[in-house]
Each structure stands twice: as structure tokens, then as C-alpha cells.
mmCIF file of C-alpha atoms in Angstrom:
data_model
loop_
_atom_site.group_PDB
_atom_site.id
_atom_site.type_symbol
_atom_site.label_atom_id
_atom_site.label_comp_id
_atom_site.label_asym_id
_atom_site.label_seq_id
_atom_site.Cartn_x
_atom_site.Cartn_y
_atom_site.Cartn_z
ATOM 1 C CA MET A 1277 -15.255 1.541 -13.849
ATOM 2 C CA ALA A 1278 -18.252 1.890 -11.540
ATOM 3 C CA ASP A 1279 -18.930 5.357 -12.751
ATOM 4 C CA TYR A 1280 -19.176 4.209 -16.362
ATOM 5 C CA ILE A 1281 -21.609 1.424 -15.517
ATOM 6 C CA GLN A 1282 -23.708 3.698 -13.379
ATOM 7 C CA ALA A 1283 -23.879 6.325 -16.124
ATOM 8 C CA TYR A 1284 -24.805 3.622 -18.623
ATOM 9 C CA SER A 1285 -27.541 2.508 -16.169
ATOM 10 C CA VAL A 1286 -29.038 6.017 -16.138
ATOM 11 C CA TYR A 1287 -28.761 6.196 -19.925
ATOM 12 C CA LEU A 1288 -30.721 2.902 -20.334
ATOM 13 C CA ARG A 1289 -33.457 4.017 -18.036
ATOM 14 C CA GLU A 1290 -33.903 7.654 -18.861
ATOM 15 C CA GLU A 1291 -32.877 7.928 -22.547
ATOM 16 C CA LYS A 1292 -33.553 4.445 -23.901
ATOM 17 C CA HIS A 1293 -36.533 3.786 -21.606
ATOM 18 C CA ALA A 1294 -35.520 0.155 -21.218
ATOM 19 C CA SER A 1295 -37.451 -2.157 -19.033
ATOM 20 C CA GLU A 1296 -36.071 -3.060 -15.645
ATOM 21 C CA ASN A 1297 -35.416 -6.676 -16.844
ATOM 22 C CA THR A 1298 -33.432 -5.383 -19.874
ATOM 23 C CA VAL A 1299 -31.487 -2.929 -17.654
ATOM 24 C CA ALA A 1300 -30.682 -5.646 -15.156
ATOM 25 C CA SER A 1301 -29.596 -8.092 -17.883
ATOM 26 C CA TYR A 1302 -27.325 -5.545 -19.671
ATOM 27 C CA LEU A 1303 -25.750 -4.384 -16.445
ATOM 28 C CA ARG A 1304 -25.071 -7.962 -15.280
ATOM 29 C CA ASP A 1305 -23.371 -8.777 -18.578
ATOM 30 C CA VAL A 1306 -21.204 -5.643 -18.377
ATOM 31 C CA ARG A 1307 -20.248 -6.289 -14.790
ATOM 32 C CA GLN A 1308 -19.273 -9.849 -15.621
ATOM 33 C CA PHE A 1309 -17.084 -8.639 -18.389
ATOM 34 C CA ALA A 1310 -15.417 -6.064 -16.123
ATOM 35 C CA SER A 1311 -14.764 -8.770 -13.557
ATOM 36 C CA TYR A 1312 -13.240 -10.991 -16.296
ATOM 37 C CA LEU A 1313 -10.925 -8.119 -17.355
ATOM 38 C CA HIS A 1314 -9.862 -7.509 -13.842
ATOM 39 C CA THR A 1315 -8.907 -11.187 -13.027
ATOM 40 C CA SER A 1316 -7.502 -12.226 -16.427
ATOM 41 C CA SER A 1317 -6.062 -9.160 -17.987
ATOM 42 C CA ASP A 1318 -4.604 -5.790 -17.014
ATOM 43 C CA VAL A 1319 -6.934 -3.280 -18.655
ATOM 44 C CA GLU A 1320 -9.934 -1.178 -17.628
ATOM 45 C CA LEU A 1321 -13.251 -1.150 -19.458
ATOM 46 C CA ASP A 1322 -12.362 1.971 -21.339
ATOM 47 C CA GLU A 1323 -9.053 0.528 -22.465
ATOM 48 C CA CYS A 1324 -10.078 -2.839 -23.852
ATOM 49 C CA THR A 1325 -9.839 -3.783 -27.510
ATOM 50 C CA GLN A 1326 -11.584 -6.249 -29.790
ATOM 51 C CA ILE A 1327 -8.864 -8.769 -28.701
ATOM 52 C CA HIS A 1328 -10.104 -8.697 -25.172
ATOM 53 C CA VAL A 1329 -13.748 -9.000 -26.193
ATOM 54 C CA GLU A 1330 -12.954 -11.988 -28.433
ATOM 55 C CA ALA A 1331 -10.965 -13.577 -25.620
ATOM 56 C CA TYR A 1332 -13.987 -13.153 -23.354
ATOM 57 C CA VAL A 1333 -16.216 -14.800 -25.927
ATOM 58 C CA ALA A 1334 -13.841 -17.773 -26.084
ATOM 59 C CA TYR A 1335 -13.822 -17.809 -22.280
ATOM 60 C CA MET A 1336 -17.607 -17.969 -22.076
ATOM 61 C CA MET A 1337 -17.848 -20.638 -24.709
ATOM 62 C CA GLY A 1338 -15.035 -22.627 -22.918
ATOM 63 C CA ARG A 1339 -17.161 -22.579 -19.776
ATOM 64 C CA GLY A 1340 -20.057 -24.162 -21.637
ATOM 65 C CA LYS A 1341 -22.226 -21.048 -22.023
ATOM 66 C CA SER A 1342 -25.013 -21.548 -24.432
ATOM 67 C CA ALA A 1343 -24.885 -19.816 -27.814
ATOM 68 C CA ALA A 1344 -27.830 -17.705 -26.704
ATOM 69 C CA SER A 1345 -26.044 -16.555 -23.551
ATOM 70 C CA VAL A 1346 -22.848 -15.731 -25.492
ATOM 71 C CA ALA A 1347 -24.862 -13.869 -28.104
ATOM 72 C CA ARG A 1348 -26.657 -11.796 -25.504
ATOM 73 C CA GLY A 1349 -23.381 -11.024 -23.696
ATOM 74 C CA ILE A 1350 -21.944 -9.691 -26.921
ATOM 75 C CA ALA A 1351 -25.038 -7.625 -27.612
ATOM 76 C CA SER A 1352 -24.832 -6.109 -24.177
ATOM 77 C CA LEU A 1353 -21.154 -5.181 -24.633
ATOM 78 C CA LYS A 1354 -21.957 -3.658 -28.095
ATOM 79 C CA SER A 1355 -24.704 -1.563 -26.505
ATOM 80 C CA PHE A 1356 -22.436 -0.568 -23.573
ATOM 81 C CA TYR A 1357 -19.533 0.506 -25.791
ATOM 82 C CA ALA A 1358 -21.838 2.295 -28.266
ATOM 83 C CA TYR A 1359 -22.881 4.398 -25.186
ATOM 84 C CA LEU A 1360 -19.204 5.089 -24.203
ATOM 85 C CA LEU A 1361 -18.351 5.950 -27.828
ATOM 86 C CA SER A 1362 -21.301 8.465 -27.974
ATOM 87 C CA ALA A 1363 -20.171 9.962 -24.683
ATOM 88 C CA GLY A 1364 -16.658 10.431 -26.027
ATOM 89 C CA VAL A 1365 -15.073 8.055 -23.543
ATOM 90 C CA VAL A 1366 -13.665 5.561 -26.131
ATOM 91 C CA ASP A 1367 -12.637 6.121 -29.706
ATOM 92 C CA GLY A 1368 -14.247 2.925 -31.042
ATOM 93 C CA ASN A 1369 -16.571 -0.014 -30.181
ATOM 94 C CA PRO A 1370 -14.347 -2.996 -29.458
ATOM 95 C CA ALA A 1371 -17.360 -5.342 -29.475
ATOM 96 C CA LYS A 1372 -18.700 -4.119 -32.848
ATOM 97 C CA GLY A 1373 -17.051 -6.787 -35.138
ATOM 98 C CA VAL A 1374 -17.205 -9.712 -32.560
ATOM 99 C CA SER A 1375 -19.482 -12.689 -33.044
ATOM 100 C CA SER A 1376 -19.728 -15.990 -31.177
ATOM 101 C CA VAL A 1377 -17.983 -17.775 -34.012
ATOM 102 C CA ARG A 1378 -14.468 -18.752 -33.107
ATOM 103 C CA THR A 1379 -11.864 -16.663 -34.946
ATOM 104 C CA GLU A 1380 -8.086 -16.851 -35.296
ATOM 105 C CA ARG A 1381 -6.416 -15.289 -32.293
ATOM 106 C CA LYS A 1382 -5.080 -11.732 -32.903
ATOM 107 C CA TYR A 1383 -2.104 -10.464 -31.002
ATOM 108 C CA PRO A 1384 -1.827 -6.973 -29.603
ATOM 109 C CA GLN A 1385 -0.265 -4.410 -31.880
ATOM 110 C CA ILE A 1386 3.226 -3.275 -31.087
ATOM 111 C CA LEU A 1387 5.378 -0.534 -32.469
ATOM 112 C CA THR A 1388 8.857 -1.158 -34.065
ATOM 113 C CA GLY A 1389 11.891 0.349 -32.439
ATOM 114 C CA LYS A 1390 11.937 3.116 -35.084
ATOM 115 C CA GLU A 1391 8.225 3.914 -34.533
ATOM 116 C CA VAL A 1392 8.868 4.193 -30.851
ATOM 117 C CA GLU A 1393 11.680 6.623 -31.419
ATOM 118 C CA LEU A 1394 9.650 8.687 -33.804
ATOM 119 C CA PHE A 1395 6.616 8.678 -31.392
ATOM 120 C CA LEU A 1396 8.742 9.695 -28.336
ATOM 121 C CA GLU A 1397 10.332 12.559 -30.384
ATOM 122 C CA GLN A 1398 6.997 14.262 -31.016
ATOM 123 C CA PRO A 1399 6.616 16.411 -27.936
ATOM 124 C CA GLN A 1400 8.456 19.722 -28.426
ATOM 125 C CA CYS A 1401 10.416 20.544 -25.300
ATOM 126 C CA VAL A 1402 9.960 24.288 -25.540
ATOM 127 C CA ASP A 1403 7.386 24.881 -22.844
ATOM 128 C CA ALA A 1404 5.892 23.230 -19.729
ATOM 129 C CA LYS A 1405 3.420 21.213 -21.742
ATOM 130 C CA GLY A 1406 6.080 19.812 -24.036
ATOM 131 C CA TYR A 1407 8.404 18.800 -21.219
ATOM 132 C CA ARG A 1408 5.427 17.203 -19.312
ATOM 133 C CA ASP A 1409 4.278 15.239 -22.337
ATOM 134 C CA HIS A 1410 7.866 14.133 -23.195
ATOM 135 C CA ALA A 1411 8.368 12.900 -19.576
ATOM 136 C CA MET A 1412 5.048 11.062 -19.607
ATOM 137 C CA LEU A 1413 5.672 9.182 -22.885
ATOM 138 C CA GLU A 1414 9.250 8.338 -21.948
ATOM 139 C CA LEU A 1415 8.144 6.965 -18.545
ATOM 140 C CA LEU A 1416 5.424 4.883 -20.118
ATOM 141 C CA TYR A 1417 7.745 3.171 -22.559
ATOM 142 C CA ALA A 1418 10.517 2.889 -19.865
ATOM 143 C CA THR A 1419 8.328 1.054 -17.442
ATOM 144 C CA GLY A 1420 5.397 -0.492 -19.283
ATOM 145 C CA ILE A 1421 3.016 0.617 -16.578
ATOM 146 C CA ARG A 1422 -0.718 0.858 -17.164
ATOM 147 C CA VAL A 1423 -2.187 4.316 -17.906
ATOM 148 C CA SER A 1424 -4.171 4.142 -14.689
ATOM 149 C CA GLU A 1425 -0.855 3.605 -12.792
ATOM 150 C CA LEU A 1426 0.796 6.440 -14.726
ATOM 151 C CA ILE A 1427 -1.764 9.096 -13.835
ATOM 152 C CA GLY A 1428 -1.949 7.745 -10.266
ATOM 153 C CA LEU A 1429 1.757 8.305 -9.604
ATOM 154 C CA ASP A 1430 2.798 10.846 -6.952
ATOM 155 C CA LEU A 1431 6.097 12.728 -6.763
ATOM 156 C CA ARG A 1432 7.331 10.479 -3.986
ATOM 157 C CA ASP A 1433 7.014 7.474 -6.323
ATOM 158 C CA VAL A 1434 10.140 8.382 -8.314
ATOM 159 C CA ASN A 1435 13.523 7.755 -6.830
ATOM 160 C CA PHE A 1436 15.823 9.773 -8.983
ATOM 161 C CA SER A 1437 19.145 8.830 -7.320
ATOM 162 C CA ALA A 1438 18.378 5.058 -7.479
ATOM 163 C CA GLY A 1439 16.699 5.322 -10.911
ATOM 164 C CA LEU A 1440 13.695 3.505 -9.766
ATOM 165 C CA LEU A 1441 9.902 3.872 -9.974
ATOM 166 C CA HIS A 1442 7.636 2.637 -7.150
ATOM 167 C CA CYS A 1443 4.261 1.573 -8.508
ATOM 168 C CA ALA A 1444 1.349 0.511 -6.372
ATOM 169 C CA SER A 1445 -1.775 -0.899 -8.130
ATOM 170 C CA ARG A 1446 -4.630 -3.297 -7.332
ATOM 171 C CA GLY A 1447 -3.297 -4.002 -3.840
ATOM 172 C CA LYS A 1448 0.171 -4.839 -5.034
ATOM 173 C CA GLU A 1449 3.490 -2.947 -5.138
ATOM 174 C CA ARG A 1450 6.443 -3.302 -7.489
ATOM 175 C CA VAL A 1451 9.664 -1.380 -8.252
ATOM 176 C CA ILE A 1452 10.700 -0.850 -11.878
ATOM 177 C CA PRO A 1453 14.067 0.447 -13.097
ATOM 178 C CA LEU A 1454 14.314 3.522 -15.278
ATOM 179 C CA TYR A 1455 16.733 4.128 -18.202
ATOM 180 C CA GLN A 1456 18.740 7.432 -18.183
ATOM 181 C CA THR A 1457 16.757 9.184 -20.901
ATOM 182 C CA ALA A 1458 13.517 8.721 -18.865
ATOM 183 C CA ILE A 1459 15.271 9.859 -15.671
ATOM 184 C CA ARG A 1460 16.497 13.032 -17.298
ATOM 185 C CA ALA A 1461 13.120 13.800 -18.854
ATOM 186 C CA LEU A 1462 11.405 13.327 -15.450
ATOM 187 C CA GLN A 1463 14.090 15.498 -13.770
ATOM 188 C CA ASP A 1464 13.698 18.329 -16.217
ATOM 189 C CA TYR A 1465 9.887 18.267 -15.904
ATOM 190 C CA VAL A 1466 9.793 18.007 -12.055
ATOM 191 C CA ARG A 1467 12.526 20.580 -11.403
ATOM 192 C CA ASP A 1468 11.833 23.279 -13.967
ATOM 193 C CA TYR A 1469 8.315 22.916 -15.386
ATOM 194 C CA ARG A 1470 5.927 21.142 -13.049
ATOM 195 C CA PRO A 1471 6.113 24.142 -10.597
ATOM 196 C CA GLN A 1472 4.896 26.394 -13.410
ATOM 197 C CA ILE A 1473 1.672 24.295 -13.824
ATOM 198 C CA VAL A 1474 0.622 23.340 -10.279
ATOM 199 C CA VAL A 1475 -1.706 25.712 -8.469
ATOM 200 C CA ASP A 1476 -1.748 23.977 -5.075
ATOM 201 C CA PRO A 1477 1.813 23.640 -3.665
ATOM 202 C CA GLU A 1478 0.516 20.642 -1.762
ATOM 203 C CA GLU A 1479 -0.437 18.817 -4.966
ATOM 204 C CA LYS A 1480 1.008 15.317 -4.771
ATOM 205 C CA ALA A 1481 0.377 14.153 -8.392
ATOM 206 C CA LEU A 1482 3.480 13.628 -10.524
ATOM 207 C CA PHE A 1483 1.682 14.505 -13.715
ATOM 208 C CA VAL A 1484 -0.869 17.271 -13.823
ATOM 209 C CA ASN A 1485 -3.022 18.838 -16.540
ATOM 210 C CA MET A 1486 -2.605 22.449 -17.541
ATOM 211 C CA ASN A 1487 -5.042 23.504 -14.773
ATOM 212 C CA GLY A 1488 -2.644 22.146 -12.184
ATOM 213 C CA GLU A 1489 -4.792 19.083 -11.286
ATOM 214 C CA ARG A 1490 -3.972 15.389 -11.585
ATOM 215 C CA MET A 1491 -4.046 14.203 -15.264
ATOM 216 C CA SER A 1492 -7.081 12.211 -16.177
ATOM 217 C CA ARG A 1493 -7.291 9.026 -18.276
ATOM 218 C CA GLN A 1494 -9.305 10.779 -20.955
ATOM 219 C CA GLY A 1495 -6.734 13.713 -20.936
ATOM 220 C CA PHE A 1496 -3.863 11.323 -21.504
ATOM 221 C CA TRP A 1497 -5.755 9.444 -24.237
ATOM 222 C CA LYS A 1498 -6.108 12.712 -26.139
ATOM 223 C CA ILE A 1499 -2.345 13.377 -25.733
ATOM 224 C CA ILE A 1500 -1.538 9.930 -27.219
ATOM 225 C CA LYS A 1501 -3.833 10.485 -30.162
ATOM 226 C CA TYR A 1502 -2.451 14.021 -30.849
ATOM 227 C CA TYR A 1503 1.149 12.719 -31.047
ATOM 228 C CA GLN A 1504 0.158 9.715 -33.136
ATOM 229 C CA GLU A 1505 -1.275 12.053 -35.737
ATOM 230 C CA ARG A 1506 1.772 14.353 -35.522
ATOM 231 C CA ALA A 1507 4.115 11.370 -36.031
ATOM 232 C CA GLY A 1508 2.130 10.056 -39.055
ATOM 233 C CA ILE A 1509 2.216 6.534 -37.651
ATOM 234 C CA GLN A 1510 -0.632 4.473 -39.325
ATOM 235 C CA LYS A 1511 -0.927 1.952 -36.495
ATOM 236 C CA ASP A 1512 -3.598 2.641 -33.916
ATOM 237 C CA ILE A 1513 -1.631 3.796 -30.873
ATOM 238 C CA THR A 1514 -3.323 3.619 -27.472
ATOM 239 C CA PRO A 1515 -1.738 3.997 -24.021
ATOM 240 C CA HIS A 1516 -1.515 0.253 -23.888
ATOM 241 C CA THR A 1517 0.353 0.030 -27.158
ATOM 242 C CA LEU A 1518 3.555 1.307 -25.433
ATOM 243 C CA ARG A 1519 3.022 -1.260 -22.669
ATOM 244 C CA HIS A 1520 2.858 -3.973 -25.231
ATOM 245 C CA SER A 1521 5.865 -2.664 -27.112
ATOM 246 C CA PHE A 1522 7.797 -2.360 -23.876
ATOM 247 C CA ALA A 1523 7.284 -6.099 -23.029
ATOM 248 C CA ALA A 1524 7.894 -7.365 -26.589
ATOM 249 C CA HIS A 1525 11.078 -5.283 -27.117
ATOM 250 C CA LEU A 1526 12.448 -6.549 -23.695
ATOM 251 C CA LEU A 1527 11.715 -10.150 -24.773
ATOM 252 C CA GLU A 1528 13.345 -9.741 -28.157
ATOM 253 C CA ASN A 1529 16.495 -8.380 -26.530
ATOM 254 C CA GLY A 1530 16.899 -11.252 -24.083
ATOM 255 C CA ALA A 1531 14.831 -10.493 -21.001
ATOM 256 C CA ASP A 1532 13.212 -13.479 -19.352
ATOM 257 C CA LEU A 1533 9.486 -13.883 -18.925
ATOM 258 C CA ARG A 1534 9.540 -13.871 -15.149
ATOM 259 C CA SER A 1535 11.294 -10.453 -15.036
ATOM 260 C CA ILE A 1536 8.839 -9.048 -17.509
ATOM 261 C CA GLN A 1537 5.898 -10.553 -15.563
ATOM 262 C CA GLU A 1538 7.217 -8.761 -12.465
ATOM 263 C CA MET A 1539 7.709 -5.423 -14.158
ATOM 264 C CA LEU A 1540 4.285 -5.527 -15.822
ATOM 265 C CA GLY A 1541 2.617 -6.503 -12.609
ATOM 266 C CA HIS A 1542 0.912 -9.632 -14.056
ATOM 267 C CA ALA A 1543 -0.482 -11.950 -11.377
ATOM 268 C CA ASP A 1544 -0.267 -14.948 -13.736
ATOM 269 C CA ILE A 1545 2.678 -15.628 -16.039
ATOM 270 C CA SER A 1546 0.156 -16.863 -18.730
ATOM 271 C CA SER A 1547 -0.768 -13.180 -19.283
ATOM 272 C CA THR A 1548 2.902 -12.502 -20.038
ATOM 273 C CA GLN A 1549 3.408 -15.456 -22.329
ATOM 274 C CA ILE A 1550 1.404 -13.813 -25.032
ATOM 275 C CA TYR A 1551 4.537 -11.743 -25.827
ATOM 276 C CA SER A 1552 6.584 -14.909 -26.331
ATOM 277 C CA HIS A 1553 4.020 -16.089 -28.743
ATOM 278 C CA MET A 1554 4.171 -12.713 -30.544
ATOM 279 C CA VAL A 1555 7.966 -12.802 -30.857
ATOM 280 C CA LYS A 1556 7.900 -16.402 -32.230
ATOM 281 C CA GLN A 1557 5.197 -15.464 -34.752
ATOM 282 C CA LYS A 1558 7.340 -12.396 -35.819
ATOM 283 C CA LEU A 1559 10.316 -14.770 -36.369
ATOM 284 C CA LYS A 1560 8.213 -17.115 -38.355
ATOM 285 C CA ASP A 1561 6.914 -14.298 -40.563
ATOM 286 C CA VAL A 1562 10.455 -13.076 -41.167
ATOM 287 C CA TYR A 1563 11.635 -16.639 -41.978
ATOM 288 C CA GLN A 1564 8.774 -17.166 -44.442
ATOM 289 C CA LYS A 1565 9.472 -13.938 -46.271
ATOM 290 C CA ALA A 1566 13.317 -14.087 -46.251
ATOM 291 C CA HIS A 1567 14.226 -17.818 -46.629
ATOM 292 C CA PRO A 1568 14.804 -18.634 -50.324
ATOM 293 C CA ARG A 1569 13.173 -22.033 -49.949
ATOM 294 C CA ALA A 1570 10.337 -21.101 -47.699
#
């Protein structure tokens, strides 16, 4: 996060030749947004969507911020994300279509069960890359962990015999169960194919790129987009889409909110309750379309 903001600071000064007051104002707004994401959500600056920016606008307005302050904050975020877009860090500008006018709340996009199956089938398990990618996608959907947590995993974090994943993030630790398909995918990758990729035998990272080094966030983002295109799924799939789908599908199949909160690592259950609202909205939509008198 700090690296992106620092690079943006250099860009404003050296390429845009912005005044120190403008630089200070823009950086302050971006840091405040980053702080908001850290405390109220579970995404990084390069993972957020328009939904998060709109929620931040509502948050600012709810705290009594003036229209001018809110508008300036939006402008700062638009500029920041335009820079990240040009730098190839993000695929779109999440602040582009946001205004200070209140809009109807949008829920995160989730995949259907069939779409998840189609997506997870895309990696071809014929070489080390295919087995690695298959294991990464299966693990992401099996656990709902954040992409930063996924690429931060070490070999020791997987307990194959117990079928558990140990995840440490933001000063907190949690243990998440794994289904058998994910366990087998991980075992195949770790036993037979990871050794073909790693260069340093002391490498601790569970998932490495084809140079044998720990997978980066940008590298995994490209993998997601590649398989989305191969699957022909029209929805915009991001690493967070599988996290949202994991939570919504668990809830639909009877899991309780507290258990989902624990597995997702949400500090506040209000962050988890959005999935309850999503499921209720889905049921309402089905009712309106299917009931003969609706």
C-alpha cells in the first residue's frame, strides 16, 4: 500500500509538476481512504471496486463532511486510480463513475455454482504451471482467503493430514478447513510440481512464480484474468470474487454468519452480514420472477 502511495507522490511531483499543497491534499485523501479500507473492509488499495468507493463516500457524508470535501476526496481517488491504471497495477478506475450523490447500494458480484466449477476447471493439469494454478484457485475458493493471504502462505501453513489451513494476517490468526478436492490439488502440486519450479531449496513460499520466487499480487491477478477469458464467463472476476462466492455459497447452504465471519477473518460481523442481504435479495428476485401472482 505504502509503495503505491509513494510512487504516486513521485508521479505528482515529477510528472504532473503539482504544487506541494496539491500533493499534500491528494496524498492525505488517499491515505484516509486506505485507512478506511483497512478498518472497515478487507481489501487493499489495488483490490477495491466501485462498491468500496461508494461506501466510503456514504461514510464521509454520514460523518458530516461538506459537499466540497467529499467532492475533493472523490477527485483525489480518481486521480490516484488513474495513475495506478496507467501503471498497469489495476484494470479499471473504481472511482471513475462515483459522485457525491447517494446511489442505491450495489452488492459484490458472485459466481453461480456452475460458474465456479467452470472456472476451476480451466487450468490444464499437464505441467507444473497447470498444477500450480489449479491448486491456487481451488484453495482460494475452498477457504475464501484474501489474495494477499494466499500469496503470503508458506509450506508450513498447510496441514495435509488434518485438512486445515493456517492463515495469519493483520496481526490475527485463524484456521480454516479444506475440502478433499483442494487437499488433493495442493498435495499434487507440493509433492510433484513445486520442486520443479523452485530454485532455492530453502524457499518457504507455498506458491511461487515460474522463476521460483514467491507469487506476486499482480502475477496472480493476471492468472485470474487469463482463466476468466478461457472460461468465457462474462462477469468481471477478480481474486475477491471467489472470496465473495465462497461466503455467499456457504450461507446459502446453511452455514451460520459467525462461522463465516471467523473463516473470512472479519473483525466485525457487520462486514459479513452483507452476504445475508445478498442471499435475501437473490431469494426476492427469484420470487418476483417465478411466483405467478408476483
